[in-house]
mmCIF file with all atom_site columns, C-alpha atoms in Angstrom:
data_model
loop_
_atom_site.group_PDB
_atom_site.id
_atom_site.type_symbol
_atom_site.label_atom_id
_atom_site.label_alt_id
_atom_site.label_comp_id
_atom_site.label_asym_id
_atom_site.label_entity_id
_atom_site.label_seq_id
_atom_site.pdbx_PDB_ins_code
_atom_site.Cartn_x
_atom_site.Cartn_y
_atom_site.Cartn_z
_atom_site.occupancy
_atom_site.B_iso_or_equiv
_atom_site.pdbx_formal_charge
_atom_site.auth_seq_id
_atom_site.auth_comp_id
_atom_site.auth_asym_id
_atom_site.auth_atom_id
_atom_site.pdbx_PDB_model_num
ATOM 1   C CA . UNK L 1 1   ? 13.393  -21.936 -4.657  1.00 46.00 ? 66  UNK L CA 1
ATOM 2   C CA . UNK L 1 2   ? 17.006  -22.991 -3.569  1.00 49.00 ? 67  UNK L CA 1
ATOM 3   C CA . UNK L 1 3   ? 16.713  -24.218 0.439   1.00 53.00 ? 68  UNK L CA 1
ATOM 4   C CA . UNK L 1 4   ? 19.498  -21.675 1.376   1.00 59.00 ? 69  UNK L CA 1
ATOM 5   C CA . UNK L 1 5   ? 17.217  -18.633 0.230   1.00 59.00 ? 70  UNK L CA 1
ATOM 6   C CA . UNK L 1 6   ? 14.356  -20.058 2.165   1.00 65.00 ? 71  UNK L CA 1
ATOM 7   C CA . UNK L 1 7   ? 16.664  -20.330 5.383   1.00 75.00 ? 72  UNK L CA 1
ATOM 8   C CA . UNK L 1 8   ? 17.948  -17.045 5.439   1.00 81.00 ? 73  UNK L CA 1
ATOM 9   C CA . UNK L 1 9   ? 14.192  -15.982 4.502   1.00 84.00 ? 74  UNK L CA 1
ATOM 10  C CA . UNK L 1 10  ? 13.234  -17.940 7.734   1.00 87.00 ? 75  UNK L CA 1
ATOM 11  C CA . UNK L 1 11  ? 15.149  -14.781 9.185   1.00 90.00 ? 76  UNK L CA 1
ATOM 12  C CA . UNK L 1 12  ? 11.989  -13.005 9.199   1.00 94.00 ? 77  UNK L CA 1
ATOM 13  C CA . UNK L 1 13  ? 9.737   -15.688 10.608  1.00 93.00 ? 78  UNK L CA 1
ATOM 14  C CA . UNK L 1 14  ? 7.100   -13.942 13.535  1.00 94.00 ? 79  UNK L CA 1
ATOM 15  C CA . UNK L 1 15  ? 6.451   -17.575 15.684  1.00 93.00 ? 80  UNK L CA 1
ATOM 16  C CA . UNK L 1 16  ? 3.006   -17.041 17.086  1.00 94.00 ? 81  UNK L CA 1
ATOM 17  C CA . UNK L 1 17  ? 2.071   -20.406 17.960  1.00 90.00 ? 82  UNK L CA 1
ATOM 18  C CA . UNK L 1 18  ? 3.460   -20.014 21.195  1.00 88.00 ? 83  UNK L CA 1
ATOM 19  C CA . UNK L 1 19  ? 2.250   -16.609 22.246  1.00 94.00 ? 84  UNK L CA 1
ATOM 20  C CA . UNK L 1 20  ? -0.754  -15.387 24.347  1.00 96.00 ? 85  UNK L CA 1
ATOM 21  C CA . UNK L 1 21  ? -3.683  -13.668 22.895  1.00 96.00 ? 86  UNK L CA 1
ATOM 22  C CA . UNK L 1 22  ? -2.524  -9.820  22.646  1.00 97.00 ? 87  UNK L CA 1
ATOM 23  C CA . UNK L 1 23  ? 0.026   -7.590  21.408  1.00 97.00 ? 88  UNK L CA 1
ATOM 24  C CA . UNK L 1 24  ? 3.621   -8.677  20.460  1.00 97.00 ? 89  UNK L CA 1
ATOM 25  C CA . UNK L 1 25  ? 6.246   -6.511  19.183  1.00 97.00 ? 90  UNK L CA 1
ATOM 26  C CA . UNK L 1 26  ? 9.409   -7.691  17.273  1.00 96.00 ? 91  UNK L CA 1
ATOM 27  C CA . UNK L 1 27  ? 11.843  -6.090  15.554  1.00 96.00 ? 92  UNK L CA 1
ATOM 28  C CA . UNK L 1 28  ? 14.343  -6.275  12.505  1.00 96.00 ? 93  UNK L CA 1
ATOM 29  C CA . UNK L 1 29  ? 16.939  -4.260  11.192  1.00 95.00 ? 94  UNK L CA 1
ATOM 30  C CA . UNK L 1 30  ? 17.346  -4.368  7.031   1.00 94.00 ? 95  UNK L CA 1
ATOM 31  C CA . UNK L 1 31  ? 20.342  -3.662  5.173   1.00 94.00 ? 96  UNK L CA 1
ATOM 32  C CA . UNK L 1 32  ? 21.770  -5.075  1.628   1.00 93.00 ? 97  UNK L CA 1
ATOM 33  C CA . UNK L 1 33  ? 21.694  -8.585  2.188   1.00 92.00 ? 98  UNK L CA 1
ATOM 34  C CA . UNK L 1 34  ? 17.894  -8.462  3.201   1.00 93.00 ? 99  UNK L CA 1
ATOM 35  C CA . UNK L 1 35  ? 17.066  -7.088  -0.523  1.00 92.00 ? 100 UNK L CA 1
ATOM 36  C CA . UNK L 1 36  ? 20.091  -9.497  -1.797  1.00 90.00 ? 101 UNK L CA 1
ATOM 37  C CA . UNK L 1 37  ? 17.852  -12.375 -0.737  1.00 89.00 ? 102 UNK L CA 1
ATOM 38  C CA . UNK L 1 38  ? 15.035  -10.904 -3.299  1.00 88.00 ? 103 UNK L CA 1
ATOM 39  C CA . UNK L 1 39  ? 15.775  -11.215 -7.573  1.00 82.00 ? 104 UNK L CA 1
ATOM 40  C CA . UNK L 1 40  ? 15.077  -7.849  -8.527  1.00 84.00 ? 105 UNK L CA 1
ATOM 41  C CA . UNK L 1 41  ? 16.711  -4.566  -9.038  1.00 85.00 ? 106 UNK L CA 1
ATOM 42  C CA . UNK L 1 42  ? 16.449  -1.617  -6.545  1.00 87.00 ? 107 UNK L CA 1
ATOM 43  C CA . UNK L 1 43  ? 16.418  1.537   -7.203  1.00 90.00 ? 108 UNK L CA 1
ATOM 44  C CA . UNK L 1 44  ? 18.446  2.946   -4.100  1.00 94.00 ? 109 UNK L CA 1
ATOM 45  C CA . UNK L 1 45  ? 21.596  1.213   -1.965  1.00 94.00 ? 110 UNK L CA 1
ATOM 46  C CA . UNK L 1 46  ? 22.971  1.176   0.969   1.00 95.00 ? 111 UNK L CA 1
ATOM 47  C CA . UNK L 1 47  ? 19.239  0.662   2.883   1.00 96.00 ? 112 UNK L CA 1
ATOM 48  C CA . UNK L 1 48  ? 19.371  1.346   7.064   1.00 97.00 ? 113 UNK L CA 1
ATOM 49  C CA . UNK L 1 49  ? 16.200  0.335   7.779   1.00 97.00 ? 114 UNK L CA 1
ATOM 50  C CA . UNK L 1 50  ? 14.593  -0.467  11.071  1.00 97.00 ? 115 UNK L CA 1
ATOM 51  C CA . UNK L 1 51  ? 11.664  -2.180  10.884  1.00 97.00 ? 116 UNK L CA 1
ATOM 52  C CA . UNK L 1 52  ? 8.785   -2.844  14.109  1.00 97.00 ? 117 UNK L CA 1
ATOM 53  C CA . UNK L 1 53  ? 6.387   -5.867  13.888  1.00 97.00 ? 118 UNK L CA 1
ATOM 54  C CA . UNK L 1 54  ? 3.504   -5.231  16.065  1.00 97.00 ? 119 UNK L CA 1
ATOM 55  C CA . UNK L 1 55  ? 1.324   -8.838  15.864  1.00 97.00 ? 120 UNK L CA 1
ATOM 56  C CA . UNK L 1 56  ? -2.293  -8.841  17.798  1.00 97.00 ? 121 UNK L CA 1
ATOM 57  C CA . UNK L 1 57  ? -2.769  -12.375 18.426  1.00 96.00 ? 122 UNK L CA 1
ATOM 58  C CA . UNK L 1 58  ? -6.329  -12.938 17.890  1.00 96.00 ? 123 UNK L CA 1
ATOM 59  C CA . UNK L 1 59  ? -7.936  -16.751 18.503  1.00 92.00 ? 124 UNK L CA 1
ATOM 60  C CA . UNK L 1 60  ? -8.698  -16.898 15.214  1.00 92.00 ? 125 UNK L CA 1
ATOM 61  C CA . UNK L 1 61  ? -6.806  -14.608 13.406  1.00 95.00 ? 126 UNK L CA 1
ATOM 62  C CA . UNK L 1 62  ? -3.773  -12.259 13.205  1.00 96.00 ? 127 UNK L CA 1
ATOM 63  C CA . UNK L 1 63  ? -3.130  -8.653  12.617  1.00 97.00 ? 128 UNK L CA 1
ATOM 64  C CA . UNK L 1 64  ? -0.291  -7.511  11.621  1.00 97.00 ? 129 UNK L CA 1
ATOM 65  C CA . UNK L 1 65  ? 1.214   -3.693  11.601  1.00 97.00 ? 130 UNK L CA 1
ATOM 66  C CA . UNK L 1 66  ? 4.464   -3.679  10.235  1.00 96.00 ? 131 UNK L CA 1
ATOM 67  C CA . UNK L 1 67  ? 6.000   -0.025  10.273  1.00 97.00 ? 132 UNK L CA 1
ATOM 68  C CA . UNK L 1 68  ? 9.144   0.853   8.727   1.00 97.00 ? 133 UNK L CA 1
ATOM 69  C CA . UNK L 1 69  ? 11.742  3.696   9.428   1.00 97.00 ? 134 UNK L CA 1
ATOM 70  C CA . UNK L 1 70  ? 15.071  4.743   8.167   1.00 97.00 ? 135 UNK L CA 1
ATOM 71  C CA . UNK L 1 71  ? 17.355  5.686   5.233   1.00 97.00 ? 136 UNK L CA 1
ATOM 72  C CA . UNK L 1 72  ? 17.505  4.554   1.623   1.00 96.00 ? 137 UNK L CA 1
ATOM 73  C CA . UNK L 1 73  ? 20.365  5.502   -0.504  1.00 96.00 ? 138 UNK L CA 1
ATOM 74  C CA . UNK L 1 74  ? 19.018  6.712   -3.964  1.00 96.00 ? 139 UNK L CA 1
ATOM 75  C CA . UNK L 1 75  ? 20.694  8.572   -7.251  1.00 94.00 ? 140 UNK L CA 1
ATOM 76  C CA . UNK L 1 76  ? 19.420  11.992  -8.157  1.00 92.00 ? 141 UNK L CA 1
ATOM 77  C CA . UNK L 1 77  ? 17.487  12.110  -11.291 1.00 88.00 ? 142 UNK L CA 1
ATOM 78  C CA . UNK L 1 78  ? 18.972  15.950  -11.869 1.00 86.00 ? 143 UNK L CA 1
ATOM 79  C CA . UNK L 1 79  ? 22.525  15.343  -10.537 1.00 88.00 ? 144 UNK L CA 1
ATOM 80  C CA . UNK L 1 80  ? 23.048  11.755  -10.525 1.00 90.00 ? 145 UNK L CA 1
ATOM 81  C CA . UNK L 1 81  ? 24.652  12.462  -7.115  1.00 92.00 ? 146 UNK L CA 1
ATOM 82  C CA . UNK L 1 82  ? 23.936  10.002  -4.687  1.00 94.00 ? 147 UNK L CA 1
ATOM 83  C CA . UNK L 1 83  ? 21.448  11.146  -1.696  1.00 95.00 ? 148 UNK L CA 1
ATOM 84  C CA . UNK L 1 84  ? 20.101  9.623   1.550   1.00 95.00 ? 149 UNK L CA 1
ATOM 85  C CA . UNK L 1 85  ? 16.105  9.472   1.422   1.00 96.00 ? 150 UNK L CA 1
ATOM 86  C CA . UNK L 1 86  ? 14.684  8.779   4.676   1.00 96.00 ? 151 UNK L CA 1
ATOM 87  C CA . UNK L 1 87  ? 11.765  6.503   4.360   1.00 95.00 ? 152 UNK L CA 1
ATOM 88  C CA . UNK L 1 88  ? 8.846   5.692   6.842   1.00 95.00 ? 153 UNK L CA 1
ATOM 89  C CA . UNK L 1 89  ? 5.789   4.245   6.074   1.00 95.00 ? 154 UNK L CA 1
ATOM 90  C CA . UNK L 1 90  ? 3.138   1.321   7.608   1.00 94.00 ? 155 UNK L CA 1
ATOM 91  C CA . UNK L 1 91  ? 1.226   -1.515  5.867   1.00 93.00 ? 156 UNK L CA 1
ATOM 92  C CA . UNK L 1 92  ? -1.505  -3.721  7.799   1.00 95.00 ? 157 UNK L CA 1
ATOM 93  C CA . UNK L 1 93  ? -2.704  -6.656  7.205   1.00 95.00 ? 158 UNK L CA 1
ATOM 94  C CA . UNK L 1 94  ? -4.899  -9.452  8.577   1.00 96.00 ? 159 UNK L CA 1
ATOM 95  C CA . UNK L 1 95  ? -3.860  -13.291 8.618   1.00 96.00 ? 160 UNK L CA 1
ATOM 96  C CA . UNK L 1 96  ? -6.388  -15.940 8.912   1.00 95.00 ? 161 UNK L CA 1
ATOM 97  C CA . UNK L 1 97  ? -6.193  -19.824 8.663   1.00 94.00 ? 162 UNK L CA 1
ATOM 98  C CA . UNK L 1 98  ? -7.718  -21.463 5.669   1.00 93.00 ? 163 UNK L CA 1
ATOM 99  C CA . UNK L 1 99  ? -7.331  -24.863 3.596   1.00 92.00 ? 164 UNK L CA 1
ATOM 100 C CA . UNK L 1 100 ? -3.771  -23.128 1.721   1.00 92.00 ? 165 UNK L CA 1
ATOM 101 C CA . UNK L 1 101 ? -2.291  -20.139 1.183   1.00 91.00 ? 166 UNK L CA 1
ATOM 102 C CA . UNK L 1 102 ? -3.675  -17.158 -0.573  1.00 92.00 ? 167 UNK L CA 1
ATOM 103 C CA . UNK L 1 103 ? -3.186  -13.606 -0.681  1.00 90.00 ? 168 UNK L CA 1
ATOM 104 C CA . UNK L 1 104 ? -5.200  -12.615 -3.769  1.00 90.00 ? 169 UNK L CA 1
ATOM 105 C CA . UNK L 1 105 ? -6.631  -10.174 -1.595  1.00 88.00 ? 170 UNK L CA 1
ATOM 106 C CA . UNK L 1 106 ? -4.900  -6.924  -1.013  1.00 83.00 ? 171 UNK L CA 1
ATOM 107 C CA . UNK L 1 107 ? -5.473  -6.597  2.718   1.00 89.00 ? 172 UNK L CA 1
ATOM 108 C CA . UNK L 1 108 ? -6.149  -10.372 3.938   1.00 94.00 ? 173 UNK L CA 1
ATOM 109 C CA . UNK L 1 109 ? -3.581  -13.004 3.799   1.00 94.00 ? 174 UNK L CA 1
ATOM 110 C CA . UNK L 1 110 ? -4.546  -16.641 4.039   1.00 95.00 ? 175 UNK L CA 1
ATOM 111 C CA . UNK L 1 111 ? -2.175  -19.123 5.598   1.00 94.00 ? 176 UNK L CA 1
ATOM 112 C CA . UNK L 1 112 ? -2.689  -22.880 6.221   1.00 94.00 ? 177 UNK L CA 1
ATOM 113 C CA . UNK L 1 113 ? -4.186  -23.920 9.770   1.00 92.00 ? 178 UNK L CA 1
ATOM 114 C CA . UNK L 1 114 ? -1.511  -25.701 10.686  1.00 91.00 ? 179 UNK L CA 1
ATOM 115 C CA . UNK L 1 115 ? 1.471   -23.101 10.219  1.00 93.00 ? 180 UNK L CA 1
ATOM 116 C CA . UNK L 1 116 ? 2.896   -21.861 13.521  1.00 91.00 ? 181 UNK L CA 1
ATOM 117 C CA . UNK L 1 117 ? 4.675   -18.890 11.705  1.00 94.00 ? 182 UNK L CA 1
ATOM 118 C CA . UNK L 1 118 ? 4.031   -15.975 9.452   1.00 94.00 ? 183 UNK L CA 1
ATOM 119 C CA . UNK L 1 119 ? 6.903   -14.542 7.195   1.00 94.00 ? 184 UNK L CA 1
ATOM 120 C CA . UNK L 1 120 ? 6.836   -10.978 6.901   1.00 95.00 ? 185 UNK L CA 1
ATOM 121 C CA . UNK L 1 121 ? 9.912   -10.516 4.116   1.00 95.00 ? 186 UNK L CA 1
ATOM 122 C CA . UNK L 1 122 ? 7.908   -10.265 1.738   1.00 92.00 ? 187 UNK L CA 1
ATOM 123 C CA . UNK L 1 123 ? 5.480   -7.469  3.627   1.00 93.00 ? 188 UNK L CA 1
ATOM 124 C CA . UNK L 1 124 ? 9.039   -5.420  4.335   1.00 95.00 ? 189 UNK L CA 1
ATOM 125 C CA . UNK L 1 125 ? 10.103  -5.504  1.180   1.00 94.00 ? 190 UNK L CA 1
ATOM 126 C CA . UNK L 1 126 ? 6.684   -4.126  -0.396  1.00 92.00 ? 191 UNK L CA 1
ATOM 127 C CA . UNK L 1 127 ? 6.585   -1.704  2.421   1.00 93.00 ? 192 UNK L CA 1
ATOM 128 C CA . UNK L 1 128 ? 10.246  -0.255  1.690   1.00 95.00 ? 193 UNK L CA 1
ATOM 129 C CA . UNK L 1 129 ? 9.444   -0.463  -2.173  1.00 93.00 ? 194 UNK L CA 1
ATOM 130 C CA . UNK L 1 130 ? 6.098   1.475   -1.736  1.00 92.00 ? 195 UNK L CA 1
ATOM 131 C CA . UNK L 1 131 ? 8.363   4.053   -0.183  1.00 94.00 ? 196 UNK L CA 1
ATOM 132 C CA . UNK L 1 132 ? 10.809  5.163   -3.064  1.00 93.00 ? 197 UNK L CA 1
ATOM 133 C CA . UNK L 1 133 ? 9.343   7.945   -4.559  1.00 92.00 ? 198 UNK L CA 1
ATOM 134 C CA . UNK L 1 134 ? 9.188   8.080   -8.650  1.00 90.00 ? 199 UNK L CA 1
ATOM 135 C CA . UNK L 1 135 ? 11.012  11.028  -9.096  1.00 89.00 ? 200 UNK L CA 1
ATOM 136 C CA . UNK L 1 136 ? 14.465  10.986  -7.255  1.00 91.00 ? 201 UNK L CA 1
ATOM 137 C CA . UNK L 1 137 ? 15.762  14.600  -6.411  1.00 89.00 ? 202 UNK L CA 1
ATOM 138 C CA . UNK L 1 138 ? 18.418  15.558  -4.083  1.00 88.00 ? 203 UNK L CA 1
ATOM 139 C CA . UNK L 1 139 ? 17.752  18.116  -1.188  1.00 87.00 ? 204 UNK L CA 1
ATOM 140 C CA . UNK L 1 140 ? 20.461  19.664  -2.885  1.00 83.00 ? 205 UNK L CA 1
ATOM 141 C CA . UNK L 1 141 ? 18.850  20.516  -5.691  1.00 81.00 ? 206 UNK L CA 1
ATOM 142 C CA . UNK L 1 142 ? 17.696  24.224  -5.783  1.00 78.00 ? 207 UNK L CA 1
ATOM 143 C CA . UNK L 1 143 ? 14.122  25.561  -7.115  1.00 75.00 ? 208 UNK L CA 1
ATOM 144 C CA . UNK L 1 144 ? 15.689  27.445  -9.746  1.00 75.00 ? 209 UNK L CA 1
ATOM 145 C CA . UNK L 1 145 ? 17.094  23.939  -11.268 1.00 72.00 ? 210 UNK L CA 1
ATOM 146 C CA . UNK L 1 146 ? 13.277  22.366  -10.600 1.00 72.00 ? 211 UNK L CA 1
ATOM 147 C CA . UNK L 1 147 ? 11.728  25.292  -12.555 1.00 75.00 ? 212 UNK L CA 1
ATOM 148 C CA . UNK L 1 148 ? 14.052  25.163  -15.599 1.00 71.00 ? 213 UNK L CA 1
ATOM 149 C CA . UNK L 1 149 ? 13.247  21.542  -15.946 1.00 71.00 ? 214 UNK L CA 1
ATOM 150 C CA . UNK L 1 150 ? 9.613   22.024  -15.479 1.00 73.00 ? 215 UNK L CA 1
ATOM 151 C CA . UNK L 1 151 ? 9.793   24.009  -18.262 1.00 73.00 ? 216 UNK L CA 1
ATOM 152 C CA . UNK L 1 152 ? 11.596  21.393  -20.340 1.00 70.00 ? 217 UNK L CA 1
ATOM 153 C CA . UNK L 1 153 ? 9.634   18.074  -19.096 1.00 68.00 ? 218 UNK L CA 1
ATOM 154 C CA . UNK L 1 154 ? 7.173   16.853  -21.037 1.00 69.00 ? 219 UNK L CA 1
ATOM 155 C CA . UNK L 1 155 ? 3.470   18.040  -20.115 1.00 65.00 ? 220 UNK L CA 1
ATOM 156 C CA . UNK L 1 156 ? 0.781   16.094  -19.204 1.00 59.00 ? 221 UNK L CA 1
ATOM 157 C CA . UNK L 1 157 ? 0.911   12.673  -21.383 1.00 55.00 ? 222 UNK L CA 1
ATOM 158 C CA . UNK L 1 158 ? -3.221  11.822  -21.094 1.00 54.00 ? 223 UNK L CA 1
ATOM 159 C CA . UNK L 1 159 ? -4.601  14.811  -22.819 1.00 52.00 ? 224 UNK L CA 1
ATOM 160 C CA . UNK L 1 160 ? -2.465  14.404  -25.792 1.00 49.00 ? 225 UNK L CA 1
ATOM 161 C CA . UNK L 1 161 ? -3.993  10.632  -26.090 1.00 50.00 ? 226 UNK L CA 1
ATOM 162 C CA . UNK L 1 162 ? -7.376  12.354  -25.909 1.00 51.00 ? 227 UNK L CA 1
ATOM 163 C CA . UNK L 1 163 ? -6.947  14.719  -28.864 1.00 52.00 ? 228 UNK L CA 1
ATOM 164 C CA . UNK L 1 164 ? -5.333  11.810  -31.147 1.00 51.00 ? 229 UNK L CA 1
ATOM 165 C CA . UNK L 1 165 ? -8.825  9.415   -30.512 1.00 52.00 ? 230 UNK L CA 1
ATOM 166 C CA . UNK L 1 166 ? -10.531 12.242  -31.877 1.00 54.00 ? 231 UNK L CA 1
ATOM 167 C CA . UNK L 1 167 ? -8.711  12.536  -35.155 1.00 63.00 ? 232 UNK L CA 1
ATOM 168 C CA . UNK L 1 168 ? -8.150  8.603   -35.627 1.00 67.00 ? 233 UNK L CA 1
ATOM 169 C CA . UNK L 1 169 ? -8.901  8.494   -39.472 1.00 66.00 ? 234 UNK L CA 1
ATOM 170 C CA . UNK L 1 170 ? -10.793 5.010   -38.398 1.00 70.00 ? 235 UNK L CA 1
ATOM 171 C CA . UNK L 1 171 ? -12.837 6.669   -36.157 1.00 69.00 ? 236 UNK L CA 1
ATOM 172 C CA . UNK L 1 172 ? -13.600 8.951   -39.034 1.00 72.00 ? 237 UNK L CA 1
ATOM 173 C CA . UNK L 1 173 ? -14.265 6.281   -41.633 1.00 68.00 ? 238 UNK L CA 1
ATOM 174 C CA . UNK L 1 174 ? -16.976 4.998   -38.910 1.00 67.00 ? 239 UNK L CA 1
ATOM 175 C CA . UNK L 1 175 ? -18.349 8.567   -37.908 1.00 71.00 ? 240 UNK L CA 1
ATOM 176 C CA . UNK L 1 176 ? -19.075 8.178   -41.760 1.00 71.00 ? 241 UNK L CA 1
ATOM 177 C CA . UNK L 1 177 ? -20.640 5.242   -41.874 1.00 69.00 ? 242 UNK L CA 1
ATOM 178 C CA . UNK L 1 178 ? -23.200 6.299   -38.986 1.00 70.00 ? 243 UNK L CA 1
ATOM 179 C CA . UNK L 1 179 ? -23.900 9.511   -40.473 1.00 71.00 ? 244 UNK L CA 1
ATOM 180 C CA . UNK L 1 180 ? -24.793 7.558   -43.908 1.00 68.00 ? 245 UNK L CA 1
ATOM 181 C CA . UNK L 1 181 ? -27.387 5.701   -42.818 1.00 56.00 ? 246 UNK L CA 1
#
């Protein structure tokens, strides 16, 4: 990673090597150049997002709430016309000090003993990306419109699977086989 990524990453540093044991709160606001600093496509624009840190400072560990509130730009999947999605949602997640870094597990992050800081970029981002919903429709949109697509969308995909294992001419040739003997 280039070093001026990692500085304006550093943005989003939480310092806790200085605090008491107890509650901190800090806060960020997110727009475009927050998600500019990530390589990946979004699926919305113009993002006004507050977002409130809440750290417990434990002695030997961290916990981390990091809640997220505002507006997300996104494209209607009916009308293509552009919308704003308000967005809110909360992810938690424990820090504790090991030999390196790890966060194989889902809800525990591992950082090195001697780190004074904990980047939370990378917990925003998730937490605005686990936000978007999959299908994109406009407030504007009326239920009439929604039930003359239901109509035309494809039904559930999974039971269709089901019915081809059961005539899979392989599975037949095996059936066979079985029976035979």
């Amino acid at each position: 990673m280039h070093t001026h990524f990692m500085d304006k990453l550093r943005n989003y540093d939480v310092s806790f090597s200085g605090l008491k044991n107890g509650k901190h709160e800090f806060k960020f606001e997110i727009d475009k150049t927050f998600f500019q600093l990530f390589d990946t496509e979004q699926e919305f624009t113009n993002p006004r997002i507050e977002v409130n840190v809440s750290l417990d400072k434990h002695t030997t560990f961290l916990e981390f709430e990091i809640k997220i509130n505002g507006l997300v730009e996104l494209v209607c999947d009916i009308t293509n016309e552009n919308f704003d999605y308000p967005i809110e949602n909360e992810i938690k997640i424990l820090v504790n000090f090991g030999e390196e870094y790890d966060d194989s597990n889902e809800d525990v992050i591992t950082i090195p003993t001697a780190e004074h800081a904990f980047n939370v970029a990378h917990l925003i981002y998730e937490n605005v990306m686990l936000s978007i919903p999959m299908k994109k429709i406009s407030p504007n949109v009326n239920d009439e419109d929604l039930k003359i697509l239901d109509q035309f969308s494809p039904k559930d995909i999974e039971e269709t699977e089901e019915e081809e294992h059961e005539n899979d001419p392989r599975w037949d040739a095996l059936r066979k086989l079985r029976d035979n003997n």
